[in-house]
C-alpha cells in the first residue's frame, strides 16, 4: 500500500510532469522552498482565487476587496509587533552546519515517542486479536502511560521555555533529550537564538537602518492601515469586512513539504470589523462559513477538522485552525482569529491618527474588534491536489491516474478532439471550440488514439472530452465523455454549452454557501 510519503512524492511528480508546479529557477538547481506555477497551475490557482473572492466579496454586500502594496511604511511592522516578536527559535548543528527550528526538533522527538506508543498498541492488537480494547489498553498499559507522561513533561518544558523566551532552557531540553542532528548524527549544538522571519531590503539608494523596509509577512496589515479609507470612501457600516488576496513573505527556517511551507506564498485574508462585545458571535459565524466553503468542494468531510488554540497570541481572544488531512497528516490550512482591537489600536498609537468608527445606532465612537479568516492559497492548492489525485483500477484491470478536481476549479473545462485529422473534422472541432471558448477554457487535441487522448485529459482533470466524428458532419452531434464516470453520450452540438455549464459553473458551489 502506498504510504503517505509516497502520496506526497506522487503529487509532486504529477504536478511537475503536467505543468502545474515547477521548482523555481530549476536550471540553476532551484531555490529552496520556492516554486513556480506552470500553465495548468496558474489556471487552477486563479480558479481557487475566484471561488474565494466571489464567495467572500460578491456574495456579501458588506464585504469589499482591496489590493494593497507589498511594501509598507516600516513603522507598520513595529506597530503590528512583527519587528519585535515575529521570531522562531533556531539552533545550528556545529558539525553538519545545518540549521533547525529548535521547537521542531523537539516536536520530532515527541513524534518518535508517539510512534513507539503506536507500536505498543499494534503489538497489543496482535496479541489479543478481536478482544483487544484499544481505549482501555491506552489508559492502563504501563509502557504507554510512561511514554505519555514523558511526552507531557517535554511539552510542558518546551511551552514554558518558549513562553518565557528562556532559550537556554530550550537548549537544555534538546541536550537532556539527547537529540542528535539527523544529518551528522552529532549532538554538538550552538545556543538557541531568536530569528526574525521578515525579509528586509532597502528603499532607494540610501542604505542603513533608516531606509530598511520589509516584504510583508502577512497581508492583514494592508487592510488595517486602510480601514478608515475604505470605511469612509465606501460608506461602510459596521459590521463590514475587507478582503484581499496577495503575496506574503516569510524567511522560514525549516521550509519543506513542497508548497505547504514556502518563503514566498500567497494569502487570502478577510478582516471583519465588528462592534466590541459582538466578536464571539461573528467568530462562530465565520468558523461555520469557512468550513462549509471547504466542504462544498465535495471532498471527504473527515479530511477537515478544527483545532482550537489553547495558547493564544497576545492580541487574540479566540483562535481556531481548519486543519486538512494532507499527505503529511492533519495540518493547518486556514486560521480564524478573533484579533480584538489590538491592531487598530497599535496603529493609532504609532501613527497618531484616530482609527475609530462612529456607530450611529448606539451613538458612540469606538475602535472596532476584528475577526479574521486567513488561508494560504498555496496550501489550498495542495489540499485540492491531495483530494483530487487518484490512481484507479478499472473494470478491465487497467489503471488510470485521474485528477478528480471539482469541475469549477479544473484548468480546462472541455477538450475537443477530431476523430481523425482528415475529412474536415479538425475544422469542425475548431468551430465548436470557437463557440465554447468565450465561456470555458477549452483544449484542442488531435494527436494519438482517442483512448490516449481521454487519459491525457484525465491526468489534468478536464471534466469533459468531446469527440467530433463523421456523423458530426451529417447531423451536428458529437460524443461527450465524462471524466469521472467515463460514460459517453451522443448529444447535439447545440446542447453542449448547457451540458458543460451545468457541471462546471462556479454557481454550483456558490449556491451551496
Ligand atoms: P504555521 O503554523 O503553519 O507556520 P501560521 O500559524 O504561522 O502557520 P498564519 O500566520 O496564521 O500561519 O497565516 C495564515 C495562513 O497562511 C496559514 O493558515 C497558511 O495557510 C498560510 N501560510 C503561513 N505560512 C505559510 C508558508 N510559509 N507557506 C505557505 N503558506 C503559509
XYZ file of C-alpha atoms and ligand atoms in Angstrom:
544
model
C 0.000 0.000 0.000
C 1.225 3.481 -0.817
C 2.390 5.369 2.255
C 1.518 8.997 2.953
C 5.073 9.985 1.945
C 4.675 8.187 -1.369
C 1.476 10.122 -1.967
C 3.272 13.454 -1.494
C 6.023 12.308 -3.871
C 3.426 11.211 -6.426
C 1.672 14.563 -6.227
C 4.934 16.494 -6.588
C 5.918 14.378 -9.597
C 2.494 14.694 -11.182
C 2.365 18.457 -10.611
C 5.699 18.856 -12.383
C 5.087 16.418 -15.231
C 1.824 18.026 -16.288
C 2.721 21.686 -15.849
C 1.108 22.557 -12.516
C 4.166 23.366 -10.384
C 7.871 23.595 -11.169
C 10.759 24.149 -8.774
C 11.807 27.795 -9.131
C 14.812 28.526 -11.377
C 15.282 24.818 -11.852
C 18.036 25.107 -14.483
C 20.182 26.515 -11.663
C 19.168 23.608 -9.416
C 16.281 25.532 -7.908
C 15.913 27.784 -4.893
C 14.802 26.105 -1.711
C 11.144 26.438 -0.741
C 10.331 28.489 -3.838
C 8.098 27.215 -6.624
C 6.676 28.443 -9.907
C 3.155 27.709 -11.072
C 3.073 26.369 -14.619
C 0.496 26.672 -17.372
C -2.096 24.479 -15.647
C -1.129 25.519 -12.118
C -1.903 29.146 -12.818
C -5.368 28.228 -14.134
C -6.188 26.112 -11.087
C -4.817 28.779 -8.780
C -6.865 31.517 -10.481
C -9.994 29.377 -10.195
C -9.391 28.883 -6.452
C -8.881 32.631 -6.051
C -12.047 33.305 -7.989
C -14.039 30.884 -5.806
C -12.723 32.593 -2.685
C -13.228 36.137 -3.981
C -16.745 35.540 -5.221
C -17.842 33.780 -2.067
C -16.272 36.287 0.312
C -16.740 39.568 -1.559
C -19.520 39.224 -4.142
C -21.815 37.087 -2.004
C -21.618 39.560 0.887
C -22.968 43.034 0.425
C -20.975 44.203 3.471
C -17.576 42.919 2.274
C -15.349 44.726 -0.220
C -11.878 43.939 -1.513
C -8.619 45.832 -1.817
C -5.175 45.197 -3.264
C -2.560 46.859 -1.063
C 1.152 47.204 -1.845
C 3.617 44.598 -0.634
C 5.918 47.324 0.695
C 4.565 49.279 3.633
C 5.889 52.034 5.866
C 8.356 50.300 8.214
C 6.539 51.656 11.260
C 3.652 49.330 10.304
C 5.698 46.336 11.408
C 6.719 47.932 14.673
C 3.074 48.640 15.423
C 1.943 45.129 14.491
C 4.613 43.550 16.695
C 6.391 41.796 13.841
C 9.725 43.594 14.311
C 9.948 42.548 17.956
C 8.074 39.306 18.104
C 7.815 37.547 14.735
C 10.553 35.092 15.622
C 11.311 31.402 15.520
C 13.898 29.809 17.822
C 16.727 28.374 15.743
C 19.691 26.160 16.545
C 22.667 25.091 14.407
C 24.499 21.821 14.442
C 28.207 22.669 14.542
C 29.263 19.593 12.595
C 26.757 19.499 9.746
C 26.327 23.313 9.807
C 22.612 22.637 9.330
C 20.063 24.978 10.841
C 16.909 23.753 12.575
C 13.920 25.188 14.353
C 14.510 24.207 17.963
C 10.811 23.606 18.617
C 10.572 21.410 15.506
C 13.483 19.247 16.681
C 11.702 18.725 19.981
C 8.377 18.032 18.288
C 10.014 15.444 16.055
C 11.433 13.775 19.150
C 7.919 13.687 20.616
C 6.650 12.163 17.365
C 9.170 9.336 17.782
C 7.788 8.579 21.247
C 4.266 8.604 19.771
C 5.383 6.104 17.139
C 6.616 3.825 19.939
C 3.224 4.091 21.635
C 1.531 3.134 18.378
C 3.849 0.148 18.087
C 2.892 -0.946 21.628
C -0.758 -0.664 20.616
C -0.158 -2.661 17.444
C 1.562 -5.381 19.487
C -1.398 -5.485 21.872
C -3.769 -5.859 18.954
C -1.707 -8.721 17.565
C -1.670 -10.489 20.916
C -5.316 -10.116 21.877
C -6.871 -10.117 18.418
C -10.508 -9.135 18.221
C -10.874 -8.963 22.021
C -8.467 -6.047 22.075
C -9.848 -2.878 23.609
C -7.571 -0.105 22.389
C -9.016 2.586 24.621
C -8.532 0.512 27.735
C -5.054 -0.554 26.646
C -4.004 3.074 26.177
C -5.444 4.008 29.565
C -3.791 1.192 31.533
C -0.707 -0.223 29.833
C 2.323 0.814 31.933
C 4.583 1.337 28.899
C 2.059 3.564 27.187
C 1.409 5.530 30.374
C 5.121 6.040 30.983
C 5.627 7.309 27.438
C 2.576 9.602 27.624
C 3.928 11.107 30.848
C 7.281 11.614 29.143
C 5.589 13.479 26.255
C 3.666 15.675 28.664
C 6.764 16.598 30.608
C 8.642 17.504 27.395
C 5.721 19.580 26.117
C 5.439 21.417 29.434
C 9.156 22.248 29.461
C 9.052 23.407 25.847
C 5.965 25.568 26.351
C 7.435 27.185 29.436
C 10.755 27.876 27.686
C 9.053 29.425 24.659
C 6.550 31.449 26.658
C 9.232 32.913 28.914
C 11.637 33.241 25.979
C 14.124 31.227 28.020
C 16.240 29.994 25.125
C 18.836 28.386 27.423
C 16.072 26.167 28.786
C 15.161 25.113 25.247
C 18.779 24.198 24.504
C 18.982 22.314 27.811
C 15.870 20.370 26.829
C 17.408 19.399 23.481
C 20.533 18.223 25.300
C 18.618 16.366 28.009
C 16.612 14.525 25.369
C 19.832 13.546 23.583
C 18.540 14.887 20.265
C 21.110 14.392 17.502
C 21.379 16.148 14.133
C 19.654 13.913 11.565
C 22.471 14.626 9.099
C 25.710 14.464 11.102
C 24.332 12.365 13.954
C 26.192 14.657 16.375
C 24.863 16.408 19.464
C 27.204 19.341 19.057
C 24.711 22.233 19.119
C 25.073 26.021 19.186
C 22.975 28.103 21.562
C 19.356 28.705 20.590
C 18.790 32.130 19.022
C 15.670 34.015 18.008
C 15.439 34.508 14.276
C 13.134 37.129 12.777
C 11.114 35.767 9.885
C 10.740 39.028 7.983
C 12.712 39.647 4.794
C 14.131 43.136 4.617
C 15.530 45.270 1.845
C 16.445 48.913 1.300
C 14.386 51.644 -0.189
C 16.011 53.805 -2.882
C 19.737 54.398 -2.974
C 20.374 55.162 0.690
C 21.398 52.265 2.834
C 21.256 51.927 6.610
C 18.566 51.470 9.233
C 16.514 54.487 8.127
C 15.907 53.049 4.649
C 15.169 49.499 5.770
C 11.822 48.188 4.623
C 10.220 44.776 4.823
C 8.434 42.455 2.456
C 5.067 41.994 4.182
C 4.873 38.745 6.201
C 1.056 38.861 6.110
C -1.478 40.741 4.022
C -3.623 41.741 7.016
C -1.750 44.943 7.856
C -2.520 46.433 4.429
C -6.170 46.117 5.417
C -5.777 47.592 8.910
C -3.958 50.706 7.703
C -6.674 51.240 5.064
C -9.552 50.633 7.449
C -10.723 54.256 7.509
C -10.035 54.888 3.809
C -12.335 52.050 2.857
C -14.939 52.744 5.527
C -15.256 56.399 4.537
C -14.943 56.129 0.745
C -17.240 53.080 0.648
C -19.662 54.427 3.302
C -19.342 51.075 5.044
C -21.398 50.372 8.154
C -20.245 48.041 10.889
C -20.262 45.064 10.715
C -18.287 45.028 7.478
C -15.306 43.249 6.001
C -12.294 43.984 3.814
C -10.826 41.155 1.778
C -7.531 40.800 -0.020
C -5.514 38.245 -1.963
C -1.785 38.802 -2.201
C 1.774 37.660 -1.723
C 3.390 37.363 1.693
C 6.986 36.531 2.524
C 8.498 34.690 5.477
C 12.081 33.625 5.861
C 11.054 30.224 7.234
C 13.924 28.307 8.833
C 12.547 24.904 8.054
C 10.828 25.211 4.699
C 9.872 21.909 3.172
C 6.915 19.741 2.310
C 6.523 21.194 -1.145
C 4.183 24.191 -1.387
C 2.947 23.677 2.183
C 5.617 25.952 3.639
C 7.265 28.373 1.277
C 9.253 31.558 1.686
C 7.119 33.394 -0.862
C 3.453 32.469 -0.767
C 0.001 33.883 -1.257
C -2.656 34.583 1.328
C -6.395 35.146 1.005
C -7.470 37.118 4.047
C -10.582 38.871 5.199
C -10.796 41.178 8.206
C -14.298 41.628 9.532
C -14.856 44.726 11.715
C -17.475 44.395 14.434
C -18.854 46.201 17.447
C -16.847 45.380 20.611
C -18.599 42.659 22.573
C -20.104 41.086 19.451
C -16.903 39.409 18.312
C -17.623 35.920 19.612
C -20.860 35.657 17.662
C -19.047 36.647 14.471
C -16.143 34.349 15.267
C -18.547 31.410 15.384
C -20.289 32.651 12.244
C -17.046 32.787 10.231
C -15.833 29.437 11.543
C -19.022 27.835 10.257
C -18.958 29.704 6.943
C -15.329 28.857 6.231
C -15.518 25.129 6.992
C -18.579 24.915 4.776
C -16.654 26.702 1.993
C -14.198 23.800 2.050
C -16.787 21.068 2.364
C -18.903 22.110 -0.618
C -15.913 21.275 -2.812
C -17.118 17.724 -2.370
C -14.108 16.028 -0.769
C -14.348 13.582 2.099
C -15.637 15.580 5.101
C -13.487 13.599 7.525
C -10.449 15.265 5.962
C -11.278 18.513 7.763
C -11.213 19.317 11.428
C -10.987 22.331 13.706
C -8.085 22.772 16.031
C -8.934 25.361 18.674
C -5.907 27.146 20.078
C -5.394 26.783 23.795
C -2.436 29.122 23.957
C -3.482 32.362 22.274
C -1.333 35.042 20.683
C -1.204 38.166 22.857
C -3.658 40.013 20.598
C -6.272 37.257 20.247
C -9.201 36.251 22.448
C -10.102 33.172 20.383
C -8.418 31.313 17.538
C -9.009 28.142 15.625
C -7.360 26.452 12.663
C -9.105 24.485 9.967
C -6.816 21.519 9.541
C -6.744 19.362 6.435
C -5.535 15.799 6.129
C -2.531 16.484 3.872
C -0.299 13.587 2.769
C 1.863 14.549 5.779
C -1.116 14.266 8.149
C -3.534 16.839 9.584
C -2.015 20.313 9.319
C -3.173 23.924 9.364
C -4.840 25.046 6.164
C -6.636 28.151 7.391
C -6.793 30.242 10.560
C -9.827 32.010 12.007
C -8.810 34.509 14.640
C -10.572 36.930 16.906
C -7.919 39.676 16.968
C -9.728 42.090 19.299
C -8.930 45.789 18.694
C -5.210 45.125 19.036
C -4.045 46.003 15.517
C -6.130 49.147 15.019
C -5.169 50.413 18.498
C -1.494 49.783 17.803
C -1.742 51.710 14.537
C -3.490 54.558 16.338
C -0.639 54.661 18.817
C 2.160 54.514 16.257
C 0.631 56.804 13.634
C -1.004 59.298 15.950
C -4.157 59.067 13.771
C -7.547 58.084 15.086
C -8.876 54.821 13.656
C -12.395 54.945 15.078
C -15.843 54.344 13.812
C -18.851 56.378 14.785
C -21.721 53.942 15.255
C -24.978 55.838 14.598
C -27.083 53.026 16.042
C -25.636 53.378 19.520
C -24.411 56.936 19.080
C -20.886 56.012 20.084
C -17.430 56.100 18.610
C -15.094 53.127 19.118
C -12.168 51.117 17.772
C -13.813 48.071 16.158
C -12.972 44.488 17.025
C -11.767 42.219 14.257
C -12.428 38.638 13.206
C -10.034 37.456 10.547
C -10.140 34.494 8.213
C -6.738 33.739 6.737
C -5.986 30.981 4.277
C -2.815 30.192 2.350
C -3.648 29.936 -1.347
C -0.763 27.527 -1.934
C -1.856 25.274 0.926
C -5.355 25.359 -0.502
C -3.880 24.335 -3.861
C -2.085 21.416 -2.196
C -5.262 20.354 -0.388
C -7.169 20.385 -3.702
C -4.482 18.268 -5.389
C -4.462 15.880 -2.428
C -8.224 15.426 -2.653
C -8.226 15.062 -6.424
C -5.240 12.814 -7.119
C -6.395 9.236 -7.630
C -4.987 6.072 -9.070
C -7.858 3.831 -10.104
C -8.010 0.238 -11.272
C -10.715 -0.044 -13.911
C -13.084 -2.948 -14.503
C -10.893 -4.359 -17.265
C -7.927 -4.383 -14.879
C -6.123 -1.420 -16.482
C -5.045 1.515 -14.346
C -5.712 5.176 -14.784
C -4.498 8.248 -12.949
C -7.150 10.903 -12.659
C -7.327 14.332 -11.084
C -10.907 14.371 -9.866
C -10.851 18.150 -9.415
C -14.063 19.947 -8.529
C -15.208 20.837 -12.091
C -15.418 24.545 -11.271
C -11.720 24.552 -10.361
C -10.393 22.426 -13.243
C -7.880 24.242 -15.518
C -9.603 23.115 -18.724
C -13.336 22.516 -18.758
C -13.509 20.665 -22.039
C -11.206 19.092 -24.631
C -12.438 18.906 -28.207
C -10.994 16.135 -30.364
C -11.482 15.319 -34.035
C -11.541 11.546 -34.506
C -9.106 11.866 -37.411
C -7.045 14.684 -38.856
C -8.860 14.393 -42.206
C -12.251 14.958 -43.826
C -12.790 18.393 -42.323
C -13.114 17.009 -38.762
C -10.404 19.345 -37.347
C -12.246 22.350 -38.802
C -15.478 21.203 -37.226
C -13.726 20.709 -33.858
C -12.248 24.207 -34.039
C -15.643 25.624 -34.909
C -17.044 24.062 -31.720
C -14.179 25.473 -29.675
C -14.710 28.937 -31.056
C -18.294 28.815 -29.768
C -17.359 27.461 -26.325
C -14.142 29.324 -25.572
C -15.805 32.577 -24.582
C -17.215 30.835 -21.522
C -14.977 27.818 -20.939
C -11.261 27.186 -21.132
C -11.016 24.627 -23.985
C -8.233 22.448 -25.292
C -7.865 21.146 -28.821
C -6.204 17.739 -29.230
C -5.842 15.706 -32.421
C -2.804 13.530 -31.681
C -2.839 9.763 -30.855
C -5.786 7.434 -30.349
C -8.944 8.724 -28.715
C -8.290 6.442 -25.711
C -4.890 8.037 -25.147
C -6.336 11.492 -25.552
C -9.009 10.742 -22.914
C -6.293 9.623 -20.495
C -4.337 12.826 -21.150
C -7.390 14.813 -20.063
C -7.957 12.577 -17.006
C -4.492 13.311 -15.617
C -5.062 17.062 -15.806
C -8.615 16.887 -14.502
C -10.628 18.071 -17.552
C -14.286 17.276 -16.734
C -15.389 16.743 -20.371
C -13.984 15.444 -23.638
C -15.927 15.999 -26.841
C -15.227 13.858 -29.911
C -16.059 15.011 -33.416
C -16.557 12.155 -35.907
C -18.027 11.595 -39.349
C -21.559 11.500 -38.042
C -20.984 15.012 -36.705
C -20.680 16.267 -40.278
C -24.029 14.716 -41.102
C -26.203 15.551 -38.107
C -24.269 18.022 -35.917
C -23.980 15.658 -32.979
C -20.834 14.736 -31.003
C -19.957 12.318 -28.228
C -19.271 13.825 -24.836
C -17.326 11.828 -22.280
C -17.490 12.431 -18.553
C -14.119 12.331 -16.708
C -15.494 10.680 -13.571
C -17.932 8.093 -14.906
C -16.102 7.681 -18.237
C -19.570 7.332 -19.775
C -20.022 8.628 -23.323
C -23.164 10.107 -24.705
C -24.195 11.350 -28.140
C -25.538 14.887 -27.936
C -26.346 17.781 -30.252
C -23.634 20.433 -30.630
C -26.332 22.965 -29.843
C -26.728 21.417 -26.347
C -23.024 21.322 -25.459
C -22.871 24.729 -23.864
C -25.684 23.934 -21.454
C -24.377 20.467 -20.550
C -20.911 21.782 -19.780
C -22.170 24.826 -17.937
C -24.431 22.722 -15.702
C -21.424 20.848 -14.411
C -18.525 23.305 -14.368
C -20.145 26.549 -13.323
C -18.927 28.117 -10.102
C -22.611 28.688 -9.387
C -22.808 25.047 -8.289
C -20.503 25.808 -5.378
C -21.653 29.339 -4.597
C -25.310 28.429 -4.245
C -24.443 25.917 -1.518
C -22.878 28.591 0.694
P 2.225 27.701 10.546
O 1.893 27.465 12.000
O 1.958 26.514 9.663
O 3.578 28.310 10.336
P 0.942 30.199 10.837
O 0.058 29.925 12.008
O 2.201 30.948 11.043
O 1.231 28.832 10.039
P -0.703 32.299 9.867
O 0.233 33.354 10.276
O -1.946 32.092 10.651
O 0.091 30.918 9.714
O -1.037 32.506 8.315
C -2.301 32.216 7.766
C -2.228 31.166 6.679
O -1.186 31.449 5.752
C -1.916 29.773 7.192
O -3.089 29.121 7.638
C -1.332 29.102 5.972
O -2.355 28.570 5.143
C -0.651 30.238 5.242
N 0.810 30.202 5.455
C 1.507 30.653 6.521
N 2.823 30.482 6.356
C 2.979 29.888 5.135
C 4.113 29.466 4.380
N 5.343 29.636 4.839
N 3.892 28.895 3.170
C 2.635 28.733 2.686
N 1.538 29.135 3.346
C 1.685 29.701 4.555
